[in-house]
Every structure is written in C-alpha cells, then in structure tokens.
Coordinates of C-alpha atoms and ligand atoms in Angstrom, one line a residue:
X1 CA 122.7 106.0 94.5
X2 CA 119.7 103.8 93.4
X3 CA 117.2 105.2 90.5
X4 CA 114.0 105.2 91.6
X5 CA 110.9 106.0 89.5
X6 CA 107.8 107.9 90.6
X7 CA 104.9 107.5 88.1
X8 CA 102.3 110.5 88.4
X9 CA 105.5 113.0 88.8
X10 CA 103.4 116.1 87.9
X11 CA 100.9 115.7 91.1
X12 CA 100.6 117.5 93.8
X13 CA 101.5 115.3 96.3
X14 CA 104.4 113.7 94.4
X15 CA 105.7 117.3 93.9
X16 CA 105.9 117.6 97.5
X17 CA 107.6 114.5 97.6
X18 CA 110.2 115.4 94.9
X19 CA 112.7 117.0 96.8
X20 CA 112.2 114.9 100.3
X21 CA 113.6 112.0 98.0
X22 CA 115.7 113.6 95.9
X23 CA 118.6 114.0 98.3
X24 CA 118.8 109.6 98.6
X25 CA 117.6 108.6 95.3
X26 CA 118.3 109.7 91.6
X27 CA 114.4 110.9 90.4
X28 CA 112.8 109.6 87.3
X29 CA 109.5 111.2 86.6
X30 CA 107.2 110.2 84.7
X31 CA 103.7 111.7 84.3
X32 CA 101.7 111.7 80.7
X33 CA 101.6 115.8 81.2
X34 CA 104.4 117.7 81.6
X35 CA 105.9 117.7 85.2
X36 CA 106.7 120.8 87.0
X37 CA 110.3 122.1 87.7
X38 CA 112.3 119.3 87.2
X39 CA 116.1 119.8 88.5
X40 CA 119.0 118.6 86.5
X41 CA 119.5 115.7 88.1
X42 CA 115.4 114.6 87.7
X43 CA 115.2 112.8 84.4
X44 CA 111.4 113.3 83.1
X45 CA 109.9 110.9 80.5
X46 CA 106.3 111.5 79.1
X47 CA 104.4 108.1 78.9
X48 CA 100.7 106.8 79.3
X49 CA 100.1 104.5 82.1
X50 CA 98.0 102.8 79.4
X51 CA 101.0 102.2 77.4
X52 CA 102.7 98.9 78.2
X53 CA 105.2 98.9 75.6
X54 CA 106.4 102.8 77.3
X55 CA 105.8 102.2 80.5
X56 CA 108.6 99.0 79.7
X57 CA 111.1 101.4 78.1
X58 CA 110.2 103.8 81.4
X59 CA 110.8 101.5 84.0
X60 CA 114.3 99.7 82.6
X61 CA 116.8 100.1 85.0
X62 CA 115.1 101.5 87.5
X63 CA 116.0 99.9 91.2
X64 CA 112.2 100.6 92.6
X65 CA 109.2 101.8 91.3
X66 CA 106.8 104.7 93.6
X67 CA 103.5 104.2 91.8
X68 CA 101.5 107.5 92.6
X69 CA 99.9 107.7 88.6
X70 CA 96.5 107.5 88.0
X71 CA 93.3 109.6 88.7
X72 CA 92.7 110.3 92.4
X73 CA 89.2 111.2 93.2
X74 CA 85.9 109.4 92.5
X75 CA 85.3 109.8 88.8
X76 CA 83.2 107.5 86.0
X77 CA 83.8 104.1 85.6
X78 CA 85.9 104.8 82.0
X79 CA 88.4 107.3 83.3
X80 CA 88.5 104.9 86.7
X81 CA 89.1 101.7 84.7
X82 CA 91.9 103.3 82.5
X83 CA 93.9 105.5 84.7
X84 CA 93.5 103.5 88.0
X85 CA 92.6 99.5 87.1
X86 CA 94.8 99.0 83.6
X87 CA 97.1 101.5 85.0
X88 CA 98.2 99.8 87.8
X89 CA 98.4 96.7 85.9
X90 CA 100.4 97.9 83.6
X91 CA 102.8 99.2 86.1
X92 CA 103.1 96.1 87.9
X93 CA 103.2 94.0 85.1
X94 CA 106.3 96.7 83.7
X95 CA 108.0 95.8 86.6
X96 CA 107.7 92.3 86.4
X97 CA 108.7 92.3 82.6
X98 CA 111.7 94.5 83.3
X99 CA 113.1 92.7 86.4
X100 CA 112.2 95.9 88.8
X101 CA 111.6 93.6 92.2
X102 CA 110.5 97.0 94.4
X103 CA 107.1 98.9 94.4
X104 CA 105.7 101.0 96.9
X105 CA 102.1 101.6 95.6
X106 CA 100.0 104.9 97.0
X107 CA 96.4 103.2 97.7
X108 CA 94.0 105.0 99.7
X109 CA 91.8 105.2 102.8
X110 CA 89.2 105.0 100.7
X111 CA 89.2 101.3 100.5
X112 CA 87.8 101.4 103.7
X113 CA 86.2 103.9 103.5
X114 CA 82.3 102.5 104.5
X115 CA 83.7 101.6 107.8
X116 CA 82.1 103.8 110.6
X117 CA 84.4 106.7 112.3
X118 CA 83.2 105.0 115.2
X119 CA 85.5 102.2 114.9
X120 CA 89.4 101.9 115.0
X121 CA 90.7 99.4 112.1
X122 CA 93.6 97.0 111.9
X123 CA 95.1 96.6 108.5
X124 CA 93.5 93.3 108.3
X125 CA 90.3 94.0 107.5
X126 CA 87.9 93.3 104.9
X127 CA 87.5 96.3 102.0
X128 CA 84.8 98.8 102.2
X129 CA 85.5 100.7 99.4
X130 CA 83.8 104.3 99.4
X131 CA 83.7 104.8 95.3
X132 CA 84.6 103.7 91.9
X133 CA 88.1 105.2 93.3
X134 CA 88.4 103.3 96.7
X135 CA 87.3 99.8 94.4
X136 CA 90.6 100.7 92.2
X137 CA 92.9 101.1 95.3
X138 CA 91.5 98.0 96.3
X139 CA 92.4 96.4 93.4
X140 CA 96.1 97.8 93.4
X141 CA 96.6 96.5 96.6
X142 CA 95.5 93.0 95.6
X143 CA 97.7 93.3 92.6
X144 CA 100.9 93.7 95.2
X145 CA 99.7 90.6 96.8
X146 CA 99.5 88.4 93.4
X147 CA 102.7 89.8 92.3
X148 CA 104.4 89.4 95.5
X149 CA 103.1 85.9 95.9
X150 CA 103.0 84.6 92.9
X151 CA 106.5 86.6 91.3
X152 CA 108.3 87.7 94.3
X153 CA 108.0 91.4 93.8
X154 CA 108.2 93.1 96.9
X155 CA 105.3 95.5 98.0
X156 CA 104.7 98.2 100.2
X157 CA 101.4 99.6 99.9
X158 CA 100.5 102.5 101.8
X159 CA 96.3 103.4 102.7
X160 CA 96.9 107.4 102.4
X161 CA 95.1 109.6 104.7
X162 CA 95.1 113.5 103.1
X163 CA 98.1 114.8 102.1
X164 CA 98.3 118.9 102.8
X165 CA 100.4 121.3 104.6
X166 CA 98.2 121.1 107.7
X167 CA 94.5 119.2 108.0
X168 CA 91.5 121.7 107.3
X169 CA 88.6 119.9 108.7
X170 CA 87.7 117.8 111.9
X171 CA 87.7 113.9 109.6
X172 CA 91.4 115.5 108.2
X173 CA 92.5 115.8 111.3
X174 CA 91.9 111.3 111.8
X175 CA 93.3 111.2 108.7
X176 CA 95.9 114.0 108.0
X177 CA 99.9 112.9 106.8
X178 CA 102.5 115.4 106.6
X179 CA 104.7 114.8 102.9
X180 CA 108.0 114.5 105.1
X181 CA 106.0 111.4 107.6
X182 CA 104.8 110.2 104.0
X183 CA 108.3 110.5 102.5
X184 CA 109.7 108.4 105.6
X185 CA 106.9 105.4 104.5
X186 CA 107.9 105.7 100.9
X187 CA 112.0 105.5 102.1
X188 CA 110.7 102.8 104.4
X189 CA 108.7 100.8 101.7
X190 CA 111.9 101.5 99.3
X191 CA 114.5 100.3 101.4
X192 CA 113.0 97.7 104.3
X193 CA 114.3 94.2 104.0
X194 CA 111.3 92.4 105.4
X195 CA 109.1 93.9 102.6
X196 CA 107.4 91.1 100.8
X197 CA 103.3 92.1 100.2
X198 CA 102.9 94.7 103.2
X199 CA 99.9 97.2 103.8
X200 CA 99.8 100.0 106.2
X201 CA 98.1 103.3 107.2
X202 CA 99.6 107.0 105.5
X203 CA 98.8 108.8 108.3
X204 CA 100.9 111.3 110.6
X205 CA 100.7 110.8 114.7
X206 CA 97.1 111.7 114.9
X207 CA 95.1 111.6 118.2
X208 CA 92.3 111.2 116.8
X209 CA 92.9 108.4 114.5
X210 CA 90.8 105.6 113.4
X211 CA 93.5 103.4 112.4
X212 CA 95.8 101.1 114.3
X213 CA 99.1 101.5 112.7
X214 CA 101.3 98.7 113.8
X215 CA 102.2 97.3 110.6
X216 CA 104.3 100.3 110.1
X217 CA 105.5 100.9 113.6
X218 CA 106.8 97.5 112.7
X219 CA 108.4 98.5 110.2
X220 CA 110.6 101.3 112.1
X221 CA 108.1 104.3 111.1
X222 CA 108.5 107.2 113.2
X223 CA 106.2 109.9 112.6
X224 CA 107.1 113.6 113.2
X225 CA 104.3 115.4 112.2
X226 CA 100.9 115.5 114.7
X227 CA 97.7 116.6 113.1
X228 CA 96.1 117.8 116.6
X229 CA 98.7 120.9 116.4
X230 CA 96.3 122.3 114.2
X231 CA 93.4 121.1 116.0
X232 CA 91.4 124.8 116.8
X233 CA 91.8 125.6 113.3
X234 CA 90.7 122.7 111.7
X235 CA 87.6 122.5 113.7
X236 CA 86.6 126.3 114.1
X237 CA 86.3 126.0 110.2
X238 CA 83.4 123.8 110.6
X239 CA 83.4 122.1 107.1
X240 CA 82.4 118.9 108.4
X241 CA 78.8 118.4 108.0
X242 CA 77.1 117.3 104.4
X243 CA 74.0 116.7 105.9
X244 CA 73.9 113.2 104.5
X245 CA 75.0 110.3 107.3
X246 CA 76.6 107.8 104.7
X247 CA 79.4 110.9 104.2
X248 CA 79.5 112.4 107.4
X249 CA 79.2 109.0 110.0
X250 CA 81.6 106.8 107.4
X251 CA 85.2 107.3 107.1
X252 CA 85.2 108.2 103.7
X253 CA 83.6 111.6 103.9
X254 CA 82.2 113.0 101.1
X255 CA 83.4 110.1 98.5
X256 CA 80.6 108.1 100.2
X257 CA 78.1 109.7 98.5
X258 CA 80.1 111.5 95.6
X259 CA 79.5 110.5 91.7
X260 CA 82.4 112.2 90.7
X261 CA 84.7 114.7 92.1
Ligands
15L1 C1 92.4 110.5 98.6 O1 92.7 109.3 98.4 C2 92.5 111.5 97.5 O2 93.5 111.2 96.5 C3 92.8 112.9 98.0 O3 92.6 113.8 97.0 C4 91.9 113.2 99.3 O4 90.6 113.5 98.9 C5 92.0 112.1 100.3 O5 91.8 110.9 99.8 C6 91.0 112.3 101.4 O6 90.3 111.3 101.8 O7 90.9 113.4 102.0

C-alpha cells in the first residue's frame, strides 16, 4: 500500500476525505492543530506549513503528497501570504528536496473567479482571480507547472467547486462536488500515469455548470454525484442575491467583493 500525505488533515473537507482514501492508501496527516479522530492506522504529525525544515521530516517517505493546507477563504494579505503563498512553496519545494515525485494540489474556482456565469470555461484560460485567496491558488497552480517542468514532479491540480453534502444555493449548484466524486480526482491525480502538470475542474456532474471538464474526462473521471438532485431545494432557499453585480453576475460569488471571510 503506498503512504500518502494529506497536509491540512484537520479540515473539513479533508476530513471527509479521510476515510474515502483510507481504504487504498496508508494516511499521514498533517495539520499545525490537532486533527480530528485519527484511526490507528492514520499516522498524525503536527507541523507548520511555514516550517521547511518539518515539513522535510513530514514528507520523507511518503509516495505522494495531497496538499489541501493553507487558509481557504479571502483573508488579509499576511495570513494569505503565509498560509497559502510560502505554504505551497514550501510543500513543493519539500517534495522536491525529499524525492516525493507526486502532488495533487486543491486550487480553487476562485482563480477564475471574475469570469461572468454567462460563460462556460475551458481549463485553458487566462486567471481571473476573485481575491487575495483566488491570487494564491493561482500561484499554486503555477508552482505545479515550474516544478513539473523544470524538476519532473508530477502534478494534478484540481479547480474545486464547493465541497458539502448537497449544494445550498443556485451558483452551488454550477459549482457543487460531492467528497466521494472529489476522492475519485484525488485517486485519479494519485495514481494516473499521464500526469505530468495537469489542471482540471472539482466539480460533480452538474447541469448547470460553467466549466468544460474534458481534461478530466480524459483522465478517466466518472462522476457519480449530480448537483441538480437537489435542485428545488437549493433554489427555494433563495440565498443568491448580494445586491452587488461583481458577486452576484461573476462566478466567484461573494469572494468578488469580500475583504475577508
Ligand atoms: C473555496 O475555494 C473555499 O475554500 C470554500 O470554502 C467555498 O467557499 C468555495 O470555494 C466556494 O466557492 O463556494
């Protein structure tokens, strides 16, 4: 069985993760607070993503790296810049260091998030990040291409959509990913021979999406979940609407106009 890390281990979405994975992969955690309910067979380590020297130590011996750490909402430049910028540096650069070849990074949709709802987006397409938060994602994701080009890591990065039991509002619904659909990208970015510096969209098989997801049809993805199951709900609760077009025309939602979260 390989070892496989997941940095930010005491999150909510990589708690939901936890035990979709655990069943192929022996679990590292590591998170810099404590993690929640680890099972015997997770091995939890306390360390800073700030922290080179630990994050070495953390990520020896691992055979791939699922880098969900970091702060994931709009926030102030300082806590962006550590957490999210020198974080995902220092992961990488870890990996690198300590011969780790695989990483599946967790970006965001909000690195595109300024592009209109209106419109339905290839991968390949120029960032619009939304925040301080969509700049870093950004940023991660060029990271996997330097590393992948210039040290022959290999990359998946994936553009997540909302992570929750079920979408709660009408952009969530575009959006939405189900943990087990999200689990399958993760086991696909983990495992996938043709992964050299690949991007794609998190999201489940939505209707209404805005994205065009071929990159990871491509890559064998097979969504089970469908966020228009829970359609009437989502858009009798009517939580759409901010009043302000940059947040409620632009992909992004609320982060468009958010200072911090
Ligand atoms: C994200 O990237 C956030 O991490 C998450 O908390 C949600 O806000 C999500 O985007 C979203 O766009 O709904």
């Amino acid at each position: 069985m390989k070892t496989i890390l997941i940095t930010g281990a005491a999150g909510g979405v990589t708690t939901m993760l936890r035990p979709l994975l655990r069943p192929f992969y022996r679990l590292r955690l590591s998170d810099r607070v404590a993690v929640p309910s680890p099972t015997v067979d997770e091995d939890v380590v306390q360390a800073e993503l700030g922290d080179l020297s630990a994050l070495r130590r953390v990520v020896a011996g691992v055979d791939g790296i699922v880098h969900f750490g970091g702060y994931s909402r709009e926030a102030d430049w300082a806590t962006i810049h550590d957490a999210n910028i020198v974080g995902a540096y220092n992961v990488f650069e870890a990996a690198r260091l300590e011969g780790v070849k695989r990483i599946v990074f967790a970006s965001s949709n909000h690195v595109v998030g300024f592009y209109p709802r209106t419109q339905t987006m290839p991968i390949e397409v120029t960032v619009r990040p939304d925040s301080r938060y969509g700049l870093s994602k950004a940023f991660g994701e060029a990271l996997g291409s330097l590393y992948a080009d210039k040290y022959g890591l290999e990359v998946l990065s994936i553009r997540i959509g909302h992570v929750l039991p079920k979408p709660f509002d009408k952009r969530r619904l575009a959006i939405w990913i189900s943990a087990r659909d999200l689990a399958q990208l993760v086991r696909i970015g983990l495992e996938h021979p043709e992964i050299r510096n690949q991007v794609i969209y998190g999201m489940s098989d939505n209707k209404r999406a805005w994205w065009d997801n071929s990159n990871a049809f491509r890559l064998g993805y097979k969504p089970v979940d469908r966020s228009e199951d829970y359609a009437a709900e989502a858009i009798a609760a009517d939580r759409d609407t901010t009043g302000d077009p940059r947040a409620d025309l632009n992909q992004g939602g609320e982060f468009c106009i958010a200072e911090t979260m």
